[in-house]
Short mmCIF file of C-alpha atoms in Angstrom, two decimals:
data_model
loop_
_atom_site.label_atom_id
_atom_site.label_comp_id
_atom_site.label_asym_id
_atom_site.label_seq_id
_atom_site.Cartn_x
_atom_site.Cartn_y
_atom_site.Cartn_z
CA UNK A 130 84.64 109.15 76.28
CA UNK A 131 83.90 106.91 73.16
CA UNK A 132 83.85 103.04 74.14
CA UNK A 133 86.10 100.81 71.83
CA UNK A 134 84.09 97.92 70.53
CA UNK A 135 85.94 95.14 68.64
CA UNK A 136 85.13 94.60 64.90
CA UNK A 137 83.79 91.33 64.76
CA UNK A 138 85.36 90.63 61.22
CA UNK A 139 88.23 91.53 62.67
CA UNK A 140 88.80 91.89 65.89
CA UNK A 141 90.47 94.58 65.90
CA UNK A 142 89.50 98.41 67.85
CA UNK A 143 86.64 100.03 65.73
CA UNK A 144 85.85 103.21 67.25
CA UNK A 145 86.15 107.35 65.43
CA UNK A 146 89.20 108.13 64.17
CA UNK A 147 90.40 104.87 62.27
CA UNK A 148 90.49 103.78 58.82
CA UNK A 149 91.31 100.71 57.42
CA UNK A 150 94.06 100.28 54.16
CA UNK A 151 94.40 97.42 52.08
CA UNK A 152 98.17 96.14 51.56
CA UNK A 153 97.67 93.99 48.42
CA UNK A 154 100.04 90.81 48.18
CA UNK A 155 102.42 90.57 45.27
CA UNK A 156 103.55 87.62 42.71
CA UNK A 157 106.49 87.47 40.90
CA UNK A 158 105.80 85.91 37.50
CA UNK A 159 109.50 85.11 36.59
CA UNK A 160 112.79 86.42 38.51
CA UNK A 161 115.98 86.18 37.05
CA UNK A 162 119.49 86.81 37.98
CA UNK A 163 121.34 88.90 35.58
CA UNK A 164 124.52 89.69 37.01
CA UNK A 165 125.97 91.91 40.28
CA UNK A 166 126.07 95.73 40.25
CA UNK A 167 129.19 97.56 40.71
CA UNK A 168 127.39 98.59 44.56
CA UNK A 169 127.60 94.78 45.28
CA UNK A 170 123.93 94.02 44.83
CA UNK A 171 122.10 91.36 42.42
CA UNK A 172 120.57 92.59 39.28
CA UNK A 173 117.16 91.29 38.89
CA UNK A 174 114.41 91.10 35.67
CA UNK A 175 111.37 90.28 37.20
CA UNK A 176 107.32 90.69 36.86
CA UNK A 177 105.25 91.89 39.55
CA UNK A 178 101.43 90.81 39.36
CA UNK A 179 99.50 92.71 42.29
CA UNK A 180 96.95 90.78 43.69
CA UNK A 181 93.39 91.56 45.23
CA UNK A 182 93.75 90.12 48.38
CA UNK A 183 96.35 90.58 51.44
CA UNK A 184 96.93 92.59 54.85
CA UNK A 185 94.90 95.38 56.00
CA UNK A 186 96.25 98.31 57.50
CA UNK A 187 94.62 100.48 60.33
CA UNK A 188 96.02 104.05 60.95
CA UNK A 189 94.47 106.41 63.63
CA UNK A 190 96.59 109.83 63.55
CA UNK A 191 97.48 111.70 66.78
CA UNK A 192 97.90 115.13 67.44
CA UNK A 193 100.55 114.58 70.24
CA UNK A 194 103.30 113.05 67.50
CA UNK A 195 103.50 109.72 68.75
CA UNK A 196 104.01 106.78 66.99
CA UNK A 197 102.29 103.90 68.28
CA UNK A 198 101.28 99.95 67.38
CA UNK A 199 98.16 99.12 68.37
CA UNK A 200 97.10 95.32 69.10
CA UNK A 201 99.08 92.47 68.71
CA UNK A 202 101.28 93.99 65.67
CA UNK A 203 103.26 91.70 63.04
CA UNK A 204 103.49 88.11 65.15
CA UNK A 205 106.95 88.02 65.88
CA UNK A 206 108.54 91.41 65.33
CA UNK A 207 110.18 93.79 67.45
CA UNK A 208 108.67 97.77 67.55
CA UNK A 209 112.11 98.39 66.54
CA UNK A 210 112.10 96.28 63.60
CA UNK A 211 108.61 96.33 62.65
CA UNK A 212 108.38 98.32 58.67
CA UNK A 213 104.83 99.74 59.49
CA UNK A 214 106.65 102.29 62.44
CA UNK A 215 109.32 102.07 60.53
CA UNK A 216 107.95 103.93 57.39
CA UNK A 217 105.59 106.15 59.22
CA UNK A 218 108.95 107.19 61.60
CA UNK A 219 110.64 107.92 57.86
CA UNK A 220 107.97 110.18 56.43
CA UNK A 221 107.50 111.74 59.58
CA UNK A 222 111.41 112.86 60.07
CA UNK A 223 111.37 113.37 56.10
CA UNK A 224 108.32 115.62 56.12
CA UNK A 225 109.31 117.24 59.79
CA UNK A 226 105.11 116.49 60.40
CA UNK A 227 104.71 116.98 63.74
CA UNK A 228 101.46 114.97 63.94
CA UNK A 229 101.83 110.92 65.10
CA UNK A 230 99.67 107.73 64.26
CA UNK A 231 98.50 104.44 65.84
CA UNK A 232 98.91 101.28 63.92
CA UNK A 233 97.54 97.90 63.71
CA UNK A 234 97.58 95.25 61.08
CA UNK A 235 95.74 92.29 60.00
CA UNK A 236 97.91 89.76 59.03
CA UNK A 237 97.00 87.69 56.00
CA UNK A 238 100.16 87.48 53.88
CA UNK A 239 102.29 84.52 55.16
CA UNK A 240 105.79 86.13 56.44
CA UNK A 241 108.55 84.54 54.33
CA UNK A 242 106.47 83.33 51.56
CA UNK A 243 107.61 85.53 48.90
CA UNK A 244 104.13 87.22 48.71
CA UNK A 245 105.94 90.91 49.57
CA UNK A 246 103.57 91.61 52.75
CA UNK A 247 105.97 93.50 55.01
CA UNK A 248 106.82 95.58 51.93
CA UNK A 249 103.29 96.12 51.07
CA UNK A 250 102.40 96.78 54.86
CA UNK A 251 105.52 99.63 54.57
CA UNK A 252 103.59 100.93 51.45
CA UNK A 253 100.43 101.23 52.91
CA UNK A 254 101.38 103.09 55.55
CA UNK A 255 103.88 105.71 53.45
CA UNK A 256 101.03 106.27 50.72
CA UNK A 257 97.71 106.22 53.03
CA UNK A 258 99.75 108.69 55.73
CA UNK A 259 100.52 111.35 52.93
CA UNK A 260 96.88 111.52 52.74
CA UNK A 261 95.81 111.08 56.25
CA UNK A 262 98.96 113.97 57.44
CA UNK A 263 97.94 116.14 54.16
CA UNK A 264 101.97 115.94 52.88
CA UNK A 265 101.16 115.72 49.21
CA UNK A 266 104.71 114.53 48.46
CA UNK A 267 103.84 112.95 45.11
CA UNK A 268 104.29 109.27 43.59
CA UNK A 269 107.90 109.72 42.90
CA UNK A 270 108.99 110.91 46.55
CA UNK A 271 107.28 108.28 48.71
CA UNK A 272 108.58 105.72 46.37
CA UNK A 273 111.69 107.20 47.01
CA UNK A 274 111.16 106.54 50.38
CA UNK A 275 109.74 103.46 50.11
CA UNK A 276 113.21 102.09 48.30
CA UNK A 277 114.95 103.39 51.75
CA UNK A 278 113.18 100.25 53.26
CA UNK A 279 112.87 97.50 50.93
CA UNK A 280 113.57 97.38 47.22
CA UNK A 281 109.67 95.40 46.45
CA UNK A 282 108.19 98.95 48.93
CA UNK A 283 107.93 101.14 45.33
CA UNK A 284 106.03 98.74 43.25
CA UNK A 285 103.07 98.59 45.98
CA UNK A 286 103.78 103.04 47.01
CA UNK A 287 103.29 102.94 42.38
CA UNK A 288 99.87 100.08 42.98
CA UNK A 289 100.52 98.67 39.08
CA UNK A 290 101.89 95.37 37.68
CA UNK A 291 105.08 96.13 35.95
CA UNK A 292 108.16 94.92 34.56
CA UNK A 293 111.43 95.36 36.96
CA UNK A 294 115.14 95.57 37.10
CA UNK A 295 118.23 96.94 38.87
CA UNK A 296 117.22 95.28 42.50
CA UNK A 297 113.16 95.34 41.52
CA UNK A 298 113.20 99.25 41.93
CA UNK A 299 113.28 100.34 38.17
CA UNK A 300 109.45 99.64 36.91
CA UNK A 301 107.53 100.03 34.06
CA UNK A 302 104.10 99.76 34.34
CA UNK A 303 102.52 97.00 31.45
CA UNK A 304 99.59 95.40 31.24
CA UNK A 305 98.57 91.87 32.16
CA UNK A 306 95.84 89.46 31.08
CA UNK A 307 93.42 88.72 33.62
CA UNK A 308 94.31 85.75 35.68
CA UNK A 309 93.36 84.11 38.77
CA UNK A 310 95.92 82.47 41.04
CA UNK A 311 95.86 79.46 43.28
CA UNK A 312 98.25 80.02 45.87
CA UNK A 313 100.22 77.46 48.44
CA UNK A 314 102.10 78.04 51.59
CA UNK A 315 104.34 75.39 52.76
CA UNK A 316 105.10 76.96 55.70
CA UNK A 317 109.00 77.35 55.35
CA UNK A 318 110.87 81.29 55.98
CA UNK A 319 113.31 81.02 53.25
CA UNK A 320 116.33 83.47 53.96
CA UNK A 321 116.70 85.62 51.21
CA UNK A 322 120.35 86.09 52.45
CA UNK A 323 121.15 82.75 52.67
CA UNK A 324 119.84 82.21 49.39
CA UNK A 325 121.78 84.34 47.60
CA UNK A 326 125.25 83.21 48.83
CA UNK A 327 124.13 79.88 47.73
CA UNK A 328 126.62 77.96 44.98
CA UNK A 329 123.92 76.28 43.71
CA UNK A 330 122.84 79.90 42.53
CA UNK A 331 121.89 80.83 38.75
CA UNK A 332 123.21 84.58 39.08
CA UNK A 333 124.36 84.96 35.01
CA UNK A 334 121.42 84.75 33.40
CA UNK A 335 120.92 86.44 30.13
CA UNK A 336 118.78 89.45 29.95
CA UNK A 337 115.33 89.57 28.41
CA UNK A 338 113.01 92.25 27.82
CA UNK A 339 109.22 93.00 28.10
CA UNK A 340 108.41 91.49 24.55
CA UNK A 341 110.20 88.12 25.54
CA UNK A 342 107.91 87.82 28.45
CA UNK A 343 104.82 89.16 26.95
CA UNK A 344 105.59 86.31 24.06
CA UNK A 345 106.21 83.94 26.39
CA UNK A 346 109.47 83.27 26.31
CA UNK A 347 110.69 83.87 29.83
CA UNK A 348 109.96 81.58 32.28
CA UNK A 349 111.21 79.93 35.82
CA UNK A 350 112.54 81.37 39.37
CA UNK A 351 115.92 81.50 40.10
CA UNK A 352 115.53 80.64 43.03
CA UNK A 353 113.17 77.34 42.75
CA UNK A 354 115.51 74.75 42.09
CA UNK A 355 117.75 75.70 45.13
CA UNK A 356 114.84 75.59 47.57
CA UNK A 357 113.09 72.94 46.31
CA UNK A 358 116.64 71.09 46.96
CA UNK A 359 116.96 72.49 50.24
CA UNK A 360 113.08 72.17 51.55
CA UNK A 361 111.08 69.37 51.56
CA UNK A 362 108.54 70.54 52.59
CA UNK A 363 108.30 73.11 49.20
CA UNK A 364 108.94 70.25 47.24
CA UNK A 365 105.91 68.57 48.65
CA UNK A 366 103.93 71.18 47.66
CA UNK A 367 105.28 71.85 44.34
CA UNK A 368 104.42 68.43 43.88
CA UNK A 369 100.62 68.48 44.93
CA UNK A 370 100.48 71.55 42.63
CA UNK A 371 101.67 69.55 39.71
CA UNK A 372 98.74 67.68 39.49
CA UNK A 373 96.59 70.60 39.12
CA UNK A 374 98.66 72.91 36.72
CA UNK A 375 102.55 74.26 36.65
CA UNK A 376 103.44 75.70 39.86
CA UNK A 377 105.64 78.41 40.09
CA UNK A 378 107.47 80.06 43.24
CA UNK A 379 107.26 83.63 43.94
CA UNK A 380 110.24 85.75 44.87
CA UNK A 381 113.13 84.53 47.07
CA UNK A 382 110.08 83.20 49.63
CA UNK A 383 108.98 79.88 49.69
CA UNK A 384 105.38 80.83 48.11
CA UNK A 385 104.20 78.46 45.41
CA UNK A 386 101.32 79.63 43.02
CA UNK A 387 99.02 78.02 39.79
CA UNK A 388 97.72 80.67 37.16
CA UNK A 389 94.66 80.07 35.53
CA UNK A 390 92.28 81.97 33.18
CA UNK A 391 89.24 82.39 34.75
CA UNK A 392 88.07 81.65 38.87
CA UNK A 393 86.22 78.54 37.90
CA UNK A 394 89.40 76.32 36.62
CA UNK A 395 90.93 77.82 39.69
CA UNK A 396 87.95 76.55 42.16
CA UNK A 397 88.47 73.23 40.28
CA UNK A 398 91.89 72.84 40.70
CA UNK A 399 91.68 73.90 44.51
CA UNK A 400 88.98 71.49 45.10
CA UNK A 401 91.48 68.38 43.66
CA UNK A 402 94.24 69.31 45.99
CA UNK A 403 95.51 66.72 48.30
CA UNK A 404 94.24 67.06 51.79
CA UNK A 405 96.63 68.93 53.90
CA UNK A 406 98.25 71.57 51.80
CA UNK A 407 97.43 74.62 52.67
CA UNK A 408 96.34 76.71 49.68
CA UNK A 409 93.94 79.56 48.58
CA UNK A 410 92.73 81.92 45.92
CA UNK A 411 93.37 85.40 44.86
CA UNK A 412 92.47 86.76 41.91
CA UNK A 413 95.03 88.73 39.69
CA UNK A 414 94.76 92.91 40.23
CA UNK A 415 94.46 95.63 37.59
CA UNK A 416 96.47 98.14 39.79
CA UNK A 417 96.36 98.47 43.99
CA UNK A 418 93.22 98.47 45.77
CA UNK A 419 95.45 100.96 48.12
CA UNK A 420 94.89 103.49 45.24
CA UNK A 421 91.34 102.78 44.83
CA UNK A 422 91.18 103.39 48.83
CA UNK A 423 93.21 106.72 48.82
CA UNK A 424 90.63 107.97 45.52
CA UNK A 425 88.13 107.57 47.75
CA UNK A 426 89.47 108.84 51.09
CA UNK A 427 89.09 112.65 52.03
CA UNK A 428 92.65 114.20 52.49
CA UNK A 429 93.76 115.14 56.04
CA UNK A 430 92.62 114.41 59.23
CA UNK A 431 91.25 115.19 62.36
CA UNK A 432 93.89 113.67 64.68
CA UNK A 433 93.12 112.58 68.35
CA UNK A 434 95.35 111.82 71.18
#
Protein backbone atom coordinates (compact mmCIF):
# COMPACT_ATOMS: atom_id res chain seq x y z
CA UNK A 1 0.00 0.00 0.00
CA UNK A 2 1.42 3.50 -1.05
CA UNK A 3 1.61 5.98 2.07
CA UNK A 4 -0.03 9.46 1.40
CA UNK A 5 2.39 12.19 2.29
CA UNK A 6 1.11 15.81 2.32
CA UNK A 7 2.57 18.30 -0.25
CA UNK A 8 4.17 20.76 1.73
CA UNK A 9 3.27 23.65 -0.79
CA UNK A 10 0.14 22.55 -0.42
CA UNK A 11 -0.99 20.47 1.86
CA UNK A 12 -2.84 18.60 0.10
CA UNK A 13 -2.52 14.26 -0.59
CA UNK A 14 0.51 13.76 -3.01
CA UNK A 15 0.77 10.21 -3.66
CA UNK A 16 0.46 8.05 -7.62
CA UNK A 17 -2.40 8.68 -9.35
CA UNK A 18 -3.00 12.57 -8.99
CA UNK A 19 -2.43 15.48 -11.07
CA UNK A 20 -2.76 18.87 -10.38
CA UNK A 21 -4.88 21.58 -12.95
CA UNK A 22 -4.64 25.12 -12.89
CA UNK A 23 -8.17 27.05 -12.84
CA UNK A 24 -6.97 30.52 -13.98
CA UNK A 25 -9.02 33.57 -12.46
CA UNK A 26 -10.85 35.86 -14.81
CA UNK A 27 -11.30 39.89 -15.15
CA UNK A 28 -13.88 41.56 -16.75
CA UNK A 29 -12.51 44.67 -18.43
CA UNK A 30 -15.93 46.45 -18.98
CA UNK A 31 -19.59 44.82 -18.53
CA UNK A 32 -22.47 46.39 -19.82
CA UNK A 33 -26.12 45.92 -19.75
CA UNK A 34 -27.71 45.98 -23.08
CA UNK A 35 -31.13 45.03 -22.69
CA UNK A 36 -33.27 41.59 -21.56
CA UNK A 37 -33.68 38.59 -23.90
CA UNK A 38 -36.96 37.39 -24.91
CA UNK A 39 -35.92 34.01 -22.33
CA UNK A 40 -35.93 36.65 -19.48
CA UNK A 41 -32.19 36.91 -19.06
CA UNK A 42 -29.79 40.13 -19.21
CA UNK A 43 -27.85 40.76 -22.31
CA UNK A 44 -24.33 41.45 -21.55
CA UNK A 45 -21.09 43.05 -23.75
CA UNK A 46 -18.29 42.30 -21.78
CA UNK A 47 -14.28 41.51 -21.96
CA UNK A 48 -12.79 38.64 -20.38
CA UNK A 49 -8.91 38.98 -19.56
CA UNK A 50 -7.66 35.44 -18.23
CA UNK A 51 -5.23 35.73 -15.74
CA UNK A 52 -2.05 33.62 -14.68
CA UNK A 53 -2.81 32.97 -11.35
CA UNK A 54 -5.91 31.24 -9.43
CA UNK A 55 -7.20 27.73 -7.98
CA UNK A 56 -5.62 24.51 -8.59
CA UNK A 57 -7.44 21.53 -9.29
CA UNK A 58 -6.48 17.89 -8.23
CA UNK A 59 -8.24 14.92 -10.01
CA UNK A 60 -7.34 11.22 -9.19
CA UNK A 61 -9.69 8.90 -11.50
CA UNK A 62 -11.25 5.67 -10.15
CA UNK A 63 -12.05 2.64 -11.74
CA UNK A 64 -15.07 1.86 -9.41
CA UNK A 65 -17.20 5.13 -10.88
CA UNK A 66 -17.34 7.06 -7.90
CA UNK A 67 -17.31 10.51 -7.56
CA UNK A 68 -15.61 11.76 -4.65
CA UNK A 69 -14.15 15.25 -2.89
CA UNK A 70 -11.18 14.81 -1.34
CA UNK A 71 -9.95 17.22 1.64
CA UNK A 72 -11.61 20.03 2.88
CA UNK A 73 -13.39 20.97 -0.64
CA UNK A 74 -14.71 24.65 -1.50
CA UNK A 75 -15.00 26.30 2.33
CA UNK A 76 -18.52 26.51 2.66
CA UNK A 77 -20.26 24.41 0.04
CA UNK A 78 -22.41 21.54 0.15
CA UNK A 79 -21.26 18.08 -2.05
CA UNK A 80 -24.53 18.75 -3.51
CA UNK A 81 -23.86 22.15 -4.57
CA UNK A 82 -20.28 22.10 -5.06
CA UNK A 83 -19.55 22.82 -9.40
CA UNK A 84 -16.31 20.64 -9.31
CA UNK A 85 -18.79 17.18 -8.67
CA UNK A 86 -21.08 18.91 -10.27
CA UNK A 87 -19.37 19.06 -13.76
CA UNK A 88 -17.53 15.84 -13.46
CA UNK A 89 -21.30 14.17 -12.48
CA UNK A 90 -22.41 16.06 -16.03
CA UNK A 91 -19.73 14.67 -18.31
CA UNK A 92 -19.91 11.50 -16.72
CA UNK A 93 -23.93 10.97 -17.34
CA UNK A 94 -23.27 12.90 -20.79
CA UNK A 95 -20.46 10.61 -21.87
CA UNK A 96 -22.16 7.32 -20.03
CA UNK A 97 -18.08 6.87 -18.74
CA UNK A 98 -18.28 4.45 -16.36
CA UNK A 99 -14.96 5.40 -14.71
CA UNK A 100 -15.19 7.98 -11.37
CA UNK A 101 -12.67 10.66 -9.93
CA UNK A 102 -11.52 12.14 -6.59
CA UNK A 103 -11.35 15.83 -6.23
CA UNK A 104 -9.70 18.42 -4.23
CA UNK A 105 -9.09 22.07 -4.71
CA UNK A 106 -6.87 24.75 -3.62
CA UNK A 107 -8.63 27.68 -3.05
CA UNK A 108 -7.07 30.95 -4.12
CA UNK A 109 -9.81 32.88 -5.94
CA UNK A 110 -11.88 34.82 -3.31
CA UNK A 111 -15.66 33.36 -3.57
CA UNK A 112 -17.90 36.32 -4.51
CA UNK A 113 -15.30 38.57 -5.79
CA UNK A 114 -16.15 38.57 -9.33
CA UNK A 115 -12.83 36.77 -10.21
CA UNK A 116 -15.05 33.64 -11.91
CA UNK A 117 -13.30 30.83 -9.62
CA UNK A 118 -16.19 28.40 -9.18
CA UNK A 119 -16.68 28.70 -12.94
CA UNK A 120 -13.11 28.20 -13.65
CA UNK A 121 -12.92 25.30 -10.97
CA UNK A 122 -16.16 23.73 -13.19
CA UNK A 123 -13.85 24.21 -16.28
CA UNK A 124 -11.02 22.60 -15.04
CA UNK A 125 -12.54 19.73 -14.16
CA UNK A 126 -14.86 19.30 -17.62
CA UNK A 127 -11.65 19.99 -19.88
CA UNK A 128 -8.76 18.13 -17.74
CA UNK A 129 -11.41 14.92 -17.27
CA UNK A 130 -11.92 14.59 -21.16
CA UNK A 131 -8.33 13.96 -21.11
CA UNK A 132 -7.82 12.07 -17.97
CA UNK A 133 -11.34 9.60 -19.04
CA UNK A 134 -9.97 9.64 -22.86
CA UNK A 135 -13.70 11.22 -24.10
CA UNK A 136 -12.28 13.41 -26.80
CA UNK A 137 -15.55 15.38 -26.98
CA UNK A 138 -14.02 18.46 -28.60
CA UNK A 139 -13.90 22.34 -27.62
CA UNK A 140 -17.38 22.98 -28.74
CA UNK A 141 -19.15 20.06 -26.66
CA UNK A 142 -17.61 20.60 -23.21
CA UNK A 143 -18.30 24.22 -23.63
CA UNK A 144 -21.58 23.18 -24.28
CA UNK A 145 -21.57 21.63 -21.16
CA UNK A 146 -19.88 24.00 -19.39
CA UNK A 147 -22.88 26.72 -20.29
CA UNK A 148 -25.27 23.95 -18.49
CA UNK A 149 -23.53 25.25 -15.25
CA UNK A 150 -22.62 28.76 -15.40
CA UNK A 151 -22.68 31.14 -18.33
CA UNK A 152 -18.55 32.53 -17.41
CA UNK A 153 -17.80 28.01 -17.47
CA UNK A 154 -17.12 28.36 -21.63
CA UNK A 155 -14.72 31.17 -21.66
CA UNK A 156 -12.25 29.19 -19.16
CA UNK A 157 -13.48 25.18 -21.10
CA UNK A 158 -12.22 27.90 -24.66
CA UNK A 159 -8.73 29.26 -22.16
CA UNK A 160 -8.61 32.77 -24.45
CA UNK A 161 -9.46 36.43 -23.68
CA UNK A 162 -12.37 37.38 -25.78
CA UNK A 163 -15.06 39.65 -26.41
CA UNK A 164 -18.71 38.42 -25.05
CA UNK A 165 -22.40 38.78 -25.38
CA UNK A 166 -25.84 37.16 -25.07
CA UNK A 167 -25.32 36.18 -21.11
CA UNK A 168 -21.16 36.04 -21.58
CA UNK A 169 -21.58 32.71 -23.62
CA UNK A 170 -21.13 34.07 -27.26
CA UNK A 171 -17.10 34.74 -27.51
CA UNK A 172 -14.77 35.79 -29.85
CA UNK A 173 -11.42 35.28 -29.17
CA UNK A 174 -9.17 38.91 -29.66
CA UNK A 175 -6.13 39.82 -28.61
CA UNK A 176 -5.00 41.91 -25.66
CA UNK A 177 -1.94 44.01 -24.82
CA UNK A 178 0.08 42.70 -22.17
CA UNK A 179 -0.90 43.99 -18.82
CA UNK A 180 -0.35 43.31 -15.30
CA UNK A 181 -3.11 43.70 -12.72
CA UNK A 182 -3.18 44.76 -9.12
CA UNK A 183 -6.01 43.19 -7.60
CA UNK A 184 -8.16 44.03 -4.19
CA UNK A 185 -10.58 42.02 -2.20
CA UNK A 186 -12.76 43.80 0.14
CA UNK A 187 -14.12 40.95 1.45
CA UNK A 188 -17.93 41.49 0.61
CA UNK A 189 -20.19 38.30 -1.43
CA UNK A 190 -22.11 40.52 -3.64
CA UNK A 191 -25.39 38.66 -4.81
CA UNK A 192 -25.47 38.63 -8.32
CA UNK A 193 -29.30 38.13 -7.93
CA UNK A 194 -29.86 40.77 -5.80
CA UNK A 195 -27.98 42.92 -7.97
CA UNK A 196 -29.77 42.60 -10.83
CA UNK A 197 -33.29 43.34 -9.47
CA UNK A 198 -31.74 46.44 -8.23
CA UNK A 199 -33.58 49.98 -9.46
CA UNK A 200 -30.58 51.62 -9.22
CA UNK A 201 -29.61 49.27 -12.26
CA UNK A 202 -28.13 50.60 -15.73
CA UNK A 203 -29.78 47.65 -17.84
CA UNK A 204 -30.27 49.92 -21.40
CA UNK A 205 -27.09 50.56 -22.30
CA UNK A 206 -26.19 51.06 -25.87
CA UNK A 207 -24.30 48.43 -27.64
CA UNK A 208 -20.67 48.68 -28.65
CA UNK A 209 -18.50 46.52 -30.54
CA UNK A 210 -14.88 45.14 -30.45
CA UNK A 211 -13.37 48.29 -32.29
CA UNK A 212 -15.03 50.67 -29.61
CA UNK A 213 -13.23 48.83 -26.94
CA UNK A 214 -10.06 48.14 -28.67
CA UNK A 215 -10.11 52.22 -29.30
CA UNK A 216 -10.91 52.83 -26.08
CA UNK A 217 -14.05 53.94 -26.01
CA UNK A 218 -15.88 51.60 -23.69
CA UNK A 219 -15.38 51.85 -20.30
CA UNK A 220 -17.07 51.29 -16.60
CA UNK A 221 -19.09 48.28 -14.78
CA UNK A 222 -22.54 48.29 -14.56
CA UNK A 223 -22.57 47.19 -11.69
CA UNK A 224 -19.94 49.58 -9.71
CA UNK A 225 -21.92 52.41 -8.87
CA UNK A 226 -24.71 50.23 -7.22
CA UNK A 227 -22.24 48.41 -4.98
CA UNK A 228 -20.09 50.96 -4.23
CA UNK A 229 -23.55 52.63 -2.89
CA UNK A 230 -24.52 49.64 -1.17
CA UNK A 231 -20.90 48.50 0.38
CA UNK A 232 -18.70 50.38 2.26
CA UNK A 233 -16.47 48.43 2.58
CA UNK A 234 -15.88 48.35 -1.64
CA UNK A 235 -15.96 51.87 -1.52
CA UNK A 236 -13.08 51.88 0.87
CA UNK A 237 -11.18 50.06 -1.32
CA UNK A 238 -12.00 51.71 -4.47
CA UNK A 239 -10.82 54.55 -2.70
CA UNK A 240 -7.26 53.27 -1.57
CA UNK A 241 -6.98 52.16 -5.24
CA UNK A 242 -7.51 55.66 -6.44
CA UNK A 243 -4.44 56.79 -5.23
CA UNK A 244 -2.50 54.34 -7.12
CA UNK A 245 -4.32 54.26 -10.59
CA UNK A 246 -8.24 53.87 -11.79
CA UNK A 247 -9.77 50.99 -10.19
CA UNK A 248 -12.19 49.07 -11.84
CA UNK A 249 -14.64 46.21 -10.49
CA UNK A 250 -14.83 42.94 -12.08
CA UNK A 251 -18.08 41.20 -12.87
CA UNK A 252 -21.19 41.34 -10.63
CA UNK A 253 -18.52 40.40 -7.55
CA UNK A 254 -17.17 42.81 -5.40
CA UNK A 255 -13.45 42.39 -6.92
CA UNK A 256 -11.65 45.66 -7.53
CA UNK A 257 -8.51 45.67 -9.89
CA UNK A 258 -5.59 48.47 -11.28
CA UNK A 259 -4.09 47.70 -14.85
CA UNK A 260 -0.77 48.64 -15.53
CA UNK A 261 1.81 48.13 -18.33
CA UNK A 262 4.50 46.37 -17.09
CA UNK A 263 5.03 44.34 -13.28
CA UNK A 264 7.26 47.07 -12.01
CA UNK A 265 4.52 50.10 -11.95
CA UNK A 266 2.39 47.36 -10.56
CA UNK A 267 5.02 46.43 -7.58
CA UNK A 268 5.08 50.25 -7.11
CA UNK A 269 1.68 50.87 -6.82
CA UNK A 270 1.16 47.75 -4.43
CA UNK A 271 3.91 48.88 -2.27
CA UNK A 272 1.95 52.60 -1.75
CA UNK A 273 -1.22 50.94 -0.69
CA UNK A 274 -2.65 51.85 2.59
CA UNK A 275 -2.01 49.32 5.26
CA UNK A 276 -4.86 46.99 5.60
CA UNK A 277 -6.31 46.40 2.20
CA UNK A 278 -5.89 43.34 1.11
CA UNK A 279 -4.49 43.25 -2.43
CA UNK A 280 -2.19 41.26 -4.82
CA UNK A 281 -0.74 40.75 -8.25
CA UNK A 282 -1.47 38.72 -11.25
CA UNK A 283 -0.21 39.22 -14.33
CA UNK A 284 -2.51 39.39 -17.50
CA UNK A 285 -2.67 35.72 -19.58
CA UNK A 286 -2.16 35.06 -23.29
CA UNK A 287 -4.70 32.11 -23.23
CA UNK A 288 -5.31 29.36 -20.09
CA UNK A 289 -2.52 27.80 -18.43
CA UNK A 290 -5.30 24.81 -18.26
CA UNK A 291 -4.48 24.41 -22.02
CA UNK A 292 -0.87 24.63 -21.61
CA UNK A 293 -1.42 21.77 -18.80
CA UNK A 294 -3.68 19.47 -20.99
CA UNK A 295 -0.69 20.00 -24.15
CA UNK A 296 1.42 18.60 -21.93
CA UNK A 297 -0.55 15.85 -20.17
CA UNK A 298 -0.64 12.22 -21.69
CA UNK A 299 -4.34 11.30 -22.57
CA UNK A 300 -6.09 8.65 -20.41
CA UNK A 301 -5.45 7.16 -17.36
CA UNK A 302 -4.67 4.48 -15.23
CA UNK A 303 -7.54 4.75 -12.70
CA UNK A 304 -7.30 3.33 -9.06
CA UNK A 305 -9.90 2.64 -6.55
Amino acid sequence: MTEARADARTGFPAVEGWSAWPAPAKLNLFLHITGRRPDGYHALQTVFRLLDWGDTVFLRPRADGRLLRAGAGVPGVAAADDLLLRAADLLKKETNCAQGVEIGIEKRIPMGGGFGGGSSDAASVLVALDRLWGLHLGEDRLAALGLRLGADVPVFVRGRNAWATGVGEQLVAITLPPAWYLLADPGVHASTAALFQSPELTKDAAPATIADFLSGNVRGNAFEPVLRRREPAVEAVFAALAQVGLPRLTGSGSGCFVEFANRGSAEAALAALPAGVNAWLARGAERSPLLDAVERHPTGASPSG
